[in-house]
Tab-separated table of C-alpha atoms in Angstrom:
chain	number	residue	atom	x	y	z
A	1	SER	CA	2.289	-4.619	-0.681
A	2	VAL	CA	0.087	-5.941	-3.453
A	3	LEU	CA	-3.494	-4.935	-2.726
A	4	ILE	CA	-6.616	-4.598	-4.853
A	5	MET	CA	-5.686	-0.951	-5.398
A	6	PRO	CA	-1.991	-0.228	-6.121
A	7	MET	CA	-2.291	3.363	-4.859
A	8	LEU	CA	-3.704	2.264	-1.508
A	9	GLY	CA	-1.114	-0.490	-1.349
A	10	VAL	CA	1.733	2.010	-1.715
A	11	GLN	CA	0.302	4.415	0.871
A	12	LEU	CA	-0.464	1.616	3.330
A	13	GLU	CA	2.972	0.132	2.818
A	14	THR	CA	4.571	3.503	3.546
A	15	HIS	CA	2.717	3.710	6.857
A	16	TYR	CA	3.127	0.045	7.723
A	17	ARG	CA	6.837	0.041	6.912
């Protein structure tokens, strides 16, 4: 997911996926 912060985006995506 493309969020304001790439790091958060990756972590969130891992949990959301």
